[in-house]
Amino acid sequence: MKNRSWAFLAGGLLVALLLAGVVSNYASSHPDGLDSSLLKGCTVDADDNIVAGSCPAQQARDHELGDSPLADYGVRGVQNSFVSTGLSGVLGVLVTFAIGAGGFWLLRRRGTTPTDGDATTPAEGDPATSDDVRRRADAAS
C-alpha cells in the first residue's frame, strides 16, 4: 500500500478513536426514535421508569448480554462514567477496525504480478479477451 494510503487510513482511525473516546460522552441521553416509539401510551418519570399507561416497552426484558463487560455503553468495573464510556467507544472502534482489516486481508486479491516478458495486452491475445471475442463471434453466426 502506498504511504498516502497508510496516512489516510491512520488519519481515519485517529478521527474515529477521538470521536468514540471523547465526543461520544456528549451524545444525547434522551431515548432515540425506537425507544420513544415503544414508550407511546405510557407515562414515565424523570428516571425513565414507566409509572402508568400501557405501551410495548412494558414487555421489555433484560438482554442476555446485559452483564457483559461492555454493556450499556460503558466498561464494567470502571467507576468514572466519562472514562468508562470513552473506553467502551475506543474498544468498539478497535475491534471493528480489526475485524474489517482482517476481512479485507483475507479477501484481497492474491494475483501474481507479471514479469517484464510476461505482460500481455488484449491485442496480444489476453485469454479473457480472446474468450470474449470467440463467444461474440459464435453468437453472431
Coordinates of N, CA, C and O in Angstrom, one line a residue:
M1 N 0.8 -1.2 0.0 CA 0.0 0.0 0.0 C 0.9 1.2 0.0 O 1.9 1.2 0.6
K2 N 0.4 2.3 -0.7 CA 1.2 3.5 -0.8 C 1.2 4.2 0.6 O 0.3 4.0 1.4
N3 N 2.2 5.1 0.8 CA 2.4 5.8 2.0 C 1.1 6.7 2.2 O 0.7 6.9 3.4
R4 N 0.6 7.3 1.1 CA -0.6 8.2 1.3 C -1.8 7.4 1.7 O -2.6 7.9 2.5
S5 N -1.9 6.1 1.3 CA -3.0 5.3 1.7 C -2.9 5.0 3.2 O -3.9 5.0 3.9
W6 N -1.7 4.7 3.7 CA -1.5 4.4 5.1 C -1.8 5.6 5.9 O -2.4 5.5 7.0
A7 N -1.4 6.8 5.4 CA -1.6 8.0 6.2 C -3.1 8.3 6.2 O -3.6 8.7 7.3
F8 N -3.8 8.1 5.2 CA -5.3 8.3 5.1 C -6.0 7.3 6.1 O -6.8 7.7 6.9
L9 N -5.5 6.1 6.1 CA -6.1 5.0 6.9 C -5.8 5.4 8.4 O -6.7 5.3 9.3
A10 N -4.6 5.8 8.7 CA -4.3 6.1 10.1 C -5.0 7.4 10.5 O -5.5 7.4 11.7
G11 N -5.2 8.3 9.7 CA -5.9 9.5 10.0 C -7.4 9.2 10.3 O -8.0 9.8 11.2
G12 N -8.0 8.4 9.5 CA -9.4 8.0 9.7 C -9.5 7.2 11.0 O -10.5 7.5 11.7
L13 N -8.6 6.4 11.3 CA -8.7 5.6 12.5 C -8.5 6.6 13.7 O -9.2 6.5 14.7
L14 N -7.6 7.5 13.6 CA -7.4 8.5 14.7 C -8.7 9.3 14.9 O -9.1 9.6 16.1
V15 N -9.3 9.8 13.8 CA -10.6 10.6 14.0 C -11.7 9.7 14.6 O -12.4 10.1 15.5
A16 N -11.8 8.4 14.2 CA -12.8 7.5 14.8 C -12.5 7.3 16.3 O -13.5 7.3 17.1
L17 N -11.3 7.1 16.6 CA -10.9 6.9 18.0 C -11.2 8.2 18.9 O -11.7 8.1 20.0
L18 N -11.0 9.4 18.3 CA -11.3 10.6 19.0 C -12.8 10.8 19.2 O -13.2 11.1 20.3
L19 N -13.5 10.5 18.2 CA -15.0 10.6 18.3 C -15.5 9.6 19.3 O -16.4 10.0 20.1
A20 N -15.1 8.4 19.2 CA -15.6 7.4 20.1 C -15.1 7.6 21.5 O -15.9 7.3 22.5
G21 N -13.9 8.1 21.7 CA -13.3 8.2 23.1 C -13.8 9.5 23.8 O -13.9 9.5 25.0
V22 N -14.0 10.6 23.1 CA -14.3 11.8 23.7 C -15.7 12.3 23.4 O -16.5 12.6 24.3
V23 N -16.0 12.4 22.1 CA -17.3 13.1 21.7 C -18.5 12.2 22.1 O -19.5 12.7 22.3
S24 N -18.3 10.9 22.1 CA -19.4 10.0 22.5 C -20.0 10.3 23.9 O -21.2 10.1 24.1
N25 N -19.2 10.9 24.7 CA -19.7 11.3 26.1 C -20.7 12.4 26.0 O -21.4 12.7 27.0
Y26 N -20.7 13.2 24.9 CA -21.6 14.3 24.8 C -22.9 14.0 24.0 O -23.6 14.9 23.7
A27 N -23.1 12.7 23.7 CA -24.3 12.3 23.0 C -25.5 12.5 23.9 O -25.4 12.5 25.1
S28 N -26.7 12.7 23.2 CA -27.9 12.9 23.9 C -28.2 11.7 24.8 O -28.1 10.5 24.4
S29 N -28.7 11.9 26.0 CA -29.2 10.9 26.9 C -30.7 10.6 26.7 O -31.2 9.7 27.3
H30 N -31.3 11.3 25.9 CA -32.8 11.1 25.6 C -32.9 9.9 24.7 O -32.1 9.6 23.8
P31 N -34.0 9.2 24.8 CA -34.2 8.0 24.0 C -34.3 8.3 22.5 O -34.7 9.4 22.1
D32 N -33.8 7.4 21.7 CA -33.8 7.5 20.3 C -35.2 7.2 19.8 O -36.2 7.0 20.6
G33 N -35.4 7.2 18.5 CA -36.7 7.0 17.9 C -37.4 5.7 18.3 O -38.6 5.7 18.6
L34 N -36.6 4.6 18.3 CA -37.2 3.3 18.7 C -37.7 3.3 20.1 O -38.8 2.9 20.4
D35 N -36.8 3.8 21.0 CA -37.1 3.8 22.4 C -38.4 4.7 22.7 O -39.3 4.3 23.4
S36 N -38.4 5.9 22.1 CA -39.5 6.8 22.3 C -40.8 6.2 21.7 O -41.9 6.4 22.3
S37 N -40.7 5.5 20.6 CA -42.0 5.0 20.0 C -42.5 3.8 20.8 O -43.7 3.6 20.9
L38 N -41.6 3.1 21.5 CA -42.1 2.0 22.3 C -42.7 2.5 23.6 O -43.4 1.8 24.3
L39 N -42.4 3.8 24.0 CA -43.0 4.3 25.2 C -44.3 5.1 25.0 O -44.9 5.5 25.9
K40 N -44.8 5.1 23.7 CA -46.0 5.8 23.4 C -47.2 5.1 24.1 O -47.3 3.9 24.0
G41 N -47.9 5.9 24.9 CA -49.1 5.3 25.6 C -48.7 5.1 27.1 O -49.6 4.8 27.9
C42 N -47.5 5.3 27.5 CA -47.1 5.2 28.9 C -46.7 6.5 29.4 O -46.2 7.4 28.7
T43 N -46.7 6.6 30.7 CA -46.2 7.8 31.4 C -45.0 7.4 32.1 O -44.9 6.4 32.8
V44 N -43.9 8.2 32.0 CA -42.6 7.9 32.6 C -42.2 9.0 33.5 O -42.6 10.1 33.3
D45 N -41.4 8.6 34.5 CA -40.9 9.6 35.5 C -39.6 10.1 35.0 O -39.1 9.8 33.9
A46 N -38.9 10.9 35.8 CA -37.6 11.5 35.4 C -36.5 10.5 35.2 O -35.6 10.8 34.5
D47 N -36.7 9.4 35.8 CA -35.6 8.3 35.6 C -36.0 7.3 34.5 O -35.4 6.2 34.4
D48 N -37.0 7.7 33.7 CA -37.5 6.8 32.6 C -38.1 5.5 33.1 O -38.1 4.5 32.3
N49 N -38.6 5.5 34.2 CA -39.4 4.4 34.7 C -40.8 4.5 34.4 O -41.4 5.6 34.5
I50 N -41.5 3.5 33.9 CA -42.9 3.5 33.5 C -43.7 3.6 34.8 O -43.6 2.7 35.6
V51 N -44.6 4.6 34.9 CA -45.4 4.7 36.1 C -46.9 4.5 35.8 O -47.6 4.2 36.7
A52 N -47.3 4.7 34.6 CA -48.7 4.5 34.3 C -48.9 4.2 32.8 O -48.0 4.5 32.0
G53 N -50.1 3.7 32.4 CA -50.4 3.6 31.0 C -50.0 2.2 30.5 O -49.7 1.3 31.2
S54 N -50.2 2.0 29.2 CA -49.9 0.7 28.5 C -49.1 1.0 27.2 O -49.6 1.8 26.4
C55 N -48.0 0.3 27.1 CA -47.1 0.5 25.9 C -46.3 -0.7 25.7 O -46.1 -1.5 26.6
P56 N -45.7 -0.9 24.5 CA -44.9 -2.0 24.2 C -43.7 -2.1 25.1 O -43.1 -3.2 25.3
A57 N -43.2 -1.0 25.6 CA -42.0 -1.1 26.4 C -42.1 -1.9 27.7 O -41.2 -2.3 28.3
Q58 N -43.4 -2.1 28.1 CA -43.6 -2.8 29.3 C -43.3 -4.3 29.2 O -43.1 -5.0 30.1
Q59 N -43.2 -4.8 27.9 CA -42.9 -6.2 27.6 C -41.4 -6.4 27.6 O -40.9 -7.5 27.4
A60 N -40.6 -5.3 27.7 CA -39.1 -5.4 27.6 C -38.5 -6.3 28.7 O -39.0 -6.3 29.8
R61 N -37.5 -7.1 28.3 CA -36.8 -8.0 29.2 C -35.3 -7.6 29.1 O -34.9 -7.0 28.2
D62 N -34.6 -7.9 30.2 CA -33.2 -7.7 30.1 C -32.5 -8.5 29.1 O -32.9 -9.7 28.8
H63 N -31.5 -8.0 28.4 CA -30.8 -8.7 27.3 C -29.9 -9.7 27.9 O -29.4 -9.6 29.1
E64 N -29.7 -10.8 27.2 CA -28.9 -11.9 27.6 C -27.4 -11.5 27.9 O -26.8 -12.0 28.8
L65 N -27.0 -10.5 27.2 CA -25.6 -10.0 27.4 C -25.5 -8.7 28.2 O -24.6 -8.0 28.2
G66 N -26.6 -8.5 29.0 CA -26.6 -7.3 29.8 C -25.6 -7.2 30.9 O -25.3 -6.2 31.4
D67 N -25.0 -8.4 31.3 CA -23.9 -8.4 32.3 C -22.5 -8.5 31.6 O -21.5 -8.7 32.3
S68 N -22.4 -8.3 30.3 CA -21.1 -8.4 29.6 C -20.3 -7.2 30.0 O -20.8 -6.2 30.5
P69 N -19.0 -7.3 29.7 CA -18.1 -6.2 30.1 C -18.3 -4.9 29.4 O -18.0 -3.8 30.0
L70 N -18.9 -4.9 28.3 CA -19.2 -3.6 27.6 C -20.6 -3.3 27.4 O -21.0 -2.5 26.5
A71 N -21.5 -3.7 28.4 CA -22.9 -3.4 28.3 C -23.2 -2.0 28.7 O -22.5 -1.3 29.4
D72 N -24.3 -1.4 28.1 CA -24.8 -0.1 28.4 C -23.7 1.0 28.1 O -23.6 2.0 28.9
Y73 N -23.0 0.9 27.0 CA -22.1 1.9 26.5 C -21.0 2.3 27.6 O -20.7 3.4 27.8
G74 N -20.6 1.3 28.3 CA -19.5 1.5 29.3 C -18.7 0.3 29.5 O -19.1 -0.8 29.0
V75 N -17.7 0.4 30.3 CA -16.9 -0.8 30.7 C -17.1 -1.1 32.1 O -17.0 -0.2 33.0
R76 N -17.5 -2.3 32.4 CA -17.8 -2.8 33.7 C -16.6 -2.7 34.6 O -15.5 -3.1 34.2
G77 N -16.7 -2.2 35.8 CA -15.6 -2.1 36.7 C -14.9 -0.7 36.7 O -14.1 -0.4 37.6
V78 N -15.2 0.1 35.7 CA -14.6 1.5 35.6 C -15.6 2.4 36.3 O -16.8 2.6 35.8
Q79 N -15.3 3.1 37.4 CA -16.2 3.9 38.1 C -16.5 5.2 37.5 O -17.6 5.7 37.6
N80 N -15.6 5.8 36.8 CA -15.7 7.1 36.2 C -16.5 6.9 34.9 O -16.1 6.3 34.0
S81 N -17.7 7.5 34.8 CA -18.6 7.3 33.7 C -18.0 7.9 32.4 O -18.2 7.3 31.3
F82 N -17.3 9.0 32.5 CA -16.7 9.6 31.3 C -15.6 8.7 30.7 O -15.6 8.4 29.5
V83 N -14.8 8.2 31.6 CA -13.7 7.2 31.1 C -14.3 5.9 30.7 O -13.9 5.4 29.7
S84 N -15.3 5.4 31.4 CA -16.0 4.2 31.0 C -16.6 4.2 29.6 O -16.4 3.3 28.8
T85 N -17.3 5.3 29.3 CA -18.0 5.5 28.0 C -16.9 5.6 26.9 O -17.0 5.0 25.9
G86 N -15.9 6.5 27.2 CA -14.9 6.7 26.2 C -14.1 5.4 25.9 O -13.8 5.1 24.8
L87 N -13.8 4.7 27.0 CA -13.0 3.4 26.8 C -13.8 2.4 26.0 O -13.3 1.7 25.1
S88 N -15.1 2.4 26.3 CA -16.0 1.5 25.6 C -16.1 1.8 24.1 O -16.0 0.9 23.2
G89 N -16.1 3.1 23.8 CA -16.1 3.5 22.4 C -14.8 3.2 21.7 O -14.8 2.7 20.5
V90 N -13.7 3.4 22.3 CA -12.4 3.2 21.8 C -12.2 1.7 21.5 O -11.8 1.2 20.4
L91 N -12.6 0.8 22.5 CA -12.6 -0.6 22.3 C -13.4 -1.1 21.1 O -13.1 -1.9 20.3
G92 N -14.6 -0.5 21.0 CA -15.5 -0.8 19.9 C -14.9 -0.4 18.6 O -15.0 -1.2 17.6
V93 N -14.3 0.7 18.5 CA -13.6 1.1 17.2 C -12.5 0.2 16.9 O -12.3 -0.3 15.7
L94 N -11.7 -0.2 17.9 CA -10.5 -1.0 17.6 C -11.0 -2.4 17.2 O -10.4 -3.0 16.3
V95 N -12.0 -3.0 17.8 CA -12.5 -4.3 17.4 C -13.1 -4.3 16.0 O -12.8 -5.2 15.2
T96 N -13.9 -3.2 15.8 CA -14.4 -3.1 14.4 C -13.4 -3.0 13.4 O -13.4 -3.6 12.3
F97 N -12.4 -2.1 13.6 CA -11.3 -1.9 12.7 C -10.5 -3.2 12.5 O -10.2 -3.6 11.4
A98 N -10.2 -4.0 13.6 CA -9.5 -5.2 13.4 C -10.3 -6.3 12.6 O -9.7 -7.0 11.8
I99 N -11.6 -6.4 12.8 CA -12.4 -7.3 12.1 C -12.5 -6.9 10.6 O -12.3 -7.7 9.7
G100 N -12.6 -5.6 10.3 CA -12.6 -5.1 9.0 C -11.3 -5.3 8.3 O -11.3 -5.8 7.1
A101 N -10.2 -5.0 8.9 CA -8.9 -5.1 8.3 C -8.6 -6.6 8.1 O -8.1 -7.0 7.0
G102 N -9.0 -7.5 9.0 CA -8.8 -8.9 8.8 C -9.6 -9.4 7.7 O -9.2 -10.2 6.9
G103 N -10.9 -8.9 7.5 CA -11.7 -9.3 6.4 C -11.1 -8.9 5.1 O -11.1 -9.7 4.1
F104 N -10.6 -7.7 5.0 CA -10.0 -7.2 3.8 C -8.7 -8.0 3.5 O -8.4 -8.3 2.3
W105 N -8.0 -8.3 4.5 CA -6.8 -9.0 4.3 C -7.1 -10.4 3.7 O -6.4 -10.9 2.8
L106 N -8.1 -11.1 4.2 CA -8.5 -12.4 3.7 C -9.1 -12.4 2.3 O -8.9 -13.3 1.5
L107 N -9.8 -11.3 2.0 CA -10.4 -11.2 0.7 C -9.6 -10.5 -0.4 O -10.0 -10.5 -1.6
R108 N -8.5 -10.0 0.0 CA -7.7 -9.3 -1.0 C -7.3 -10.2 -2.2 O -7.2 -11.4 -2.0
R109 N -7.0 -9.6 -3.3 CA -6.6 -10.4 -4.4 C -5.1 -10.8 -4.2 O -4.3 -10.0 -3.9
R110 N -4.9 -12.0 -4.5 CA -3.5 -12.6 -4.3 C -3.0 -13.0 -5.7 O -2.4 -14.0 -5.8
G111 N -3.3 -12.1 -6.7 CA -2.8 -12.4 -8.0 C -1.3 -12.2 -8.1 O -0.7 -11.5 -7.3
T112 N -0.7 -12.8 -9.1 CA 0.7 -12.7 -9.3 C 0.9 -11.5 -10.2 O 0.1 -11.2 -11.1
T113 N 2.0 -10.8 -10.0 CA 2.3 -9.6 -10.9 C 3.2 -10.1 -12.1 O 4.1 -11.0 -11.9
P114 N 2.8 -9.7 -13.3 CA 3.6 -10.2 -14.4 C 5.0 -9.7 -14.4 O 5.3 -8.6 -14.0
T115 N 5.9 -10.5 -14.9 CA 7.3 -10.1 -15.1 C 7.4 -9.4 -16.4 O 6.5 -9.3 -17.2
D116 N 8.6 -8.8 -16.7 CA 8.8 -8.0 -17.9 C 8.4 -8.7 -19.2 O 7.7 -8.1 -20.0
G117 N 8.7 -9.9 -19.4 CA 8.4 -10.5 -20.7 C 7.0 -11.2 -20.7 O 6.5 -11.6 -21.7
D118 N 6.3 -11.3 -19.6 CA 5.1 -12.0 -19.5 C 3.8 -11.1 -19.7 O 2.7 -11.7 -19.8
A119 N 3.9 -9.8 -19.6 CA 2.8 -9.0 -19.7 C 2.1 -9.1 -21.1 O 2.8 -9.0 -22.1
T120 N 0.8 -9.3 -21.1 CA 0.1 -9.3 -22.4 C -1.0 -8.2 -22.4 O -1.5 -7.8 -21.3
T121 N -1.3 -7.8 -23.5 CA -2.3 -6.8 -23.7 C -3.4 -7.5 -24.5 O -3.2 -8.5 -25.1
P122 N -4.6 -6.9 -24.5 CA -5.7 -7.6 -25.3 C -5.3 -7.8 -26.7 O -5.7 -8.8 -27.3
A123 N -4.6 -7.0 -27.3 CA -4.2 -7.1 -28.7 C -3.2 -8.3 -28.9 O -3.2 -8.9 -29.9
E124 N -2.5 -8.7 -27.8 CA -1.5 -9.8 -27.9 C -2.2 -11.1 -27.6 O -1.5 -12.1 -27.5
G125 N -3.4 -11.1 -27.3 CA -4.1 -12.4 -27.0 C -4.3 -12.7 -25.6 O -4.1 -13.8 -25.1
D126 N -4.8 -11.7 -24.8 CA -5.2 -12.0 -23.4 C -6.3 -13.1 -23.4 O -7.3 -13.0 -24.1
P127 N -6.1 -14.1 -22.6 CA -7.1 -15.2 -22.7 C -8.5 -14.8 -22.4 O -9.4 -15.3 -23.1
A128 N -8.7 -13.9 -21.5 CA -10.1 -13.5 -21.2 C -10.7 -12.8 -22.4 O -11.9 -13.0 -22.7
T129 N -9.9 -11.9 -23.0 CA -10.4 -11.1 -24.1 C -10.6 -12.1 -25.3 O -11.6 -12.0 -26.0
S130 N -9.7 -13.0 -25.5 CA -9.9 -13.9 -26.6 C -11.1 -14.8 -26.5 O -11.9 -15.0 -27.4
D131 N -11.4 -15.2 -25.2 CA -12.7 -16.0 -25.0 C -13.9 -15.1 -25.3 O -14.9 -15.6 -25.9
D132 N -13.9 -13.9 -24.8 CA -15.0 -13.0 -25.1 C -15.2 -12.8 -26.6 O -16.3 -12.8 -27.0
V133 N -14.1 -12.6 -27.3 CA -14.2 -12.4 -28.8 C -14.8 -13.6 -29.4 O -15.7 -13.5 -30.3
R134 N -14.3 -14.8 -29.0 CA -14.9 -16.0 -29.6 C -16.3 -16.2 -29.3 O -17.1 -16.6 -30.1
R135 N -16.8 -15.9 -28.0 CA -18.2 -16.1 -27.7 C -19.0 -15.1 -28.5 O -20.1 -15.5 -29.0
R136 N -18.6 -13.9 -28.7 CA -19.4 -13.0 -29.5 C -19.4 -13.4 -31.0 O -20.5 -13.3 -31.6
A137 N -18.3 -14.0 -31.5 CA -18.3 -14.4 -32.9 C -19.2 -15.6 -33.0 O -20.0 -15.8 -34.0
D138 N -19.2 -16.5 -32.0 CA -20.1 -17.7 -32.1 C -21.6 -17.3 -32.0 O -22.4 -17.9 -32.7
A139 N -21.9 -16.3 -31.2 CA -23.3 -15.8 -31.0 C -23.7 -15.1 -32.3 O -24.9 -15.2 -32.7
A140 N -22.8 -14.4 -33.0 CA -23.2 -13.7 -34.2 C -23.5 -14.7 -35.4 O -24.2 -14.4 -36.3
S141 N -22.8 -15.8 -35.4 CA -23.0 -16.8 -36.5 C -24.1 -17.8 -36.3 O -24.9 -17.8 -35.5

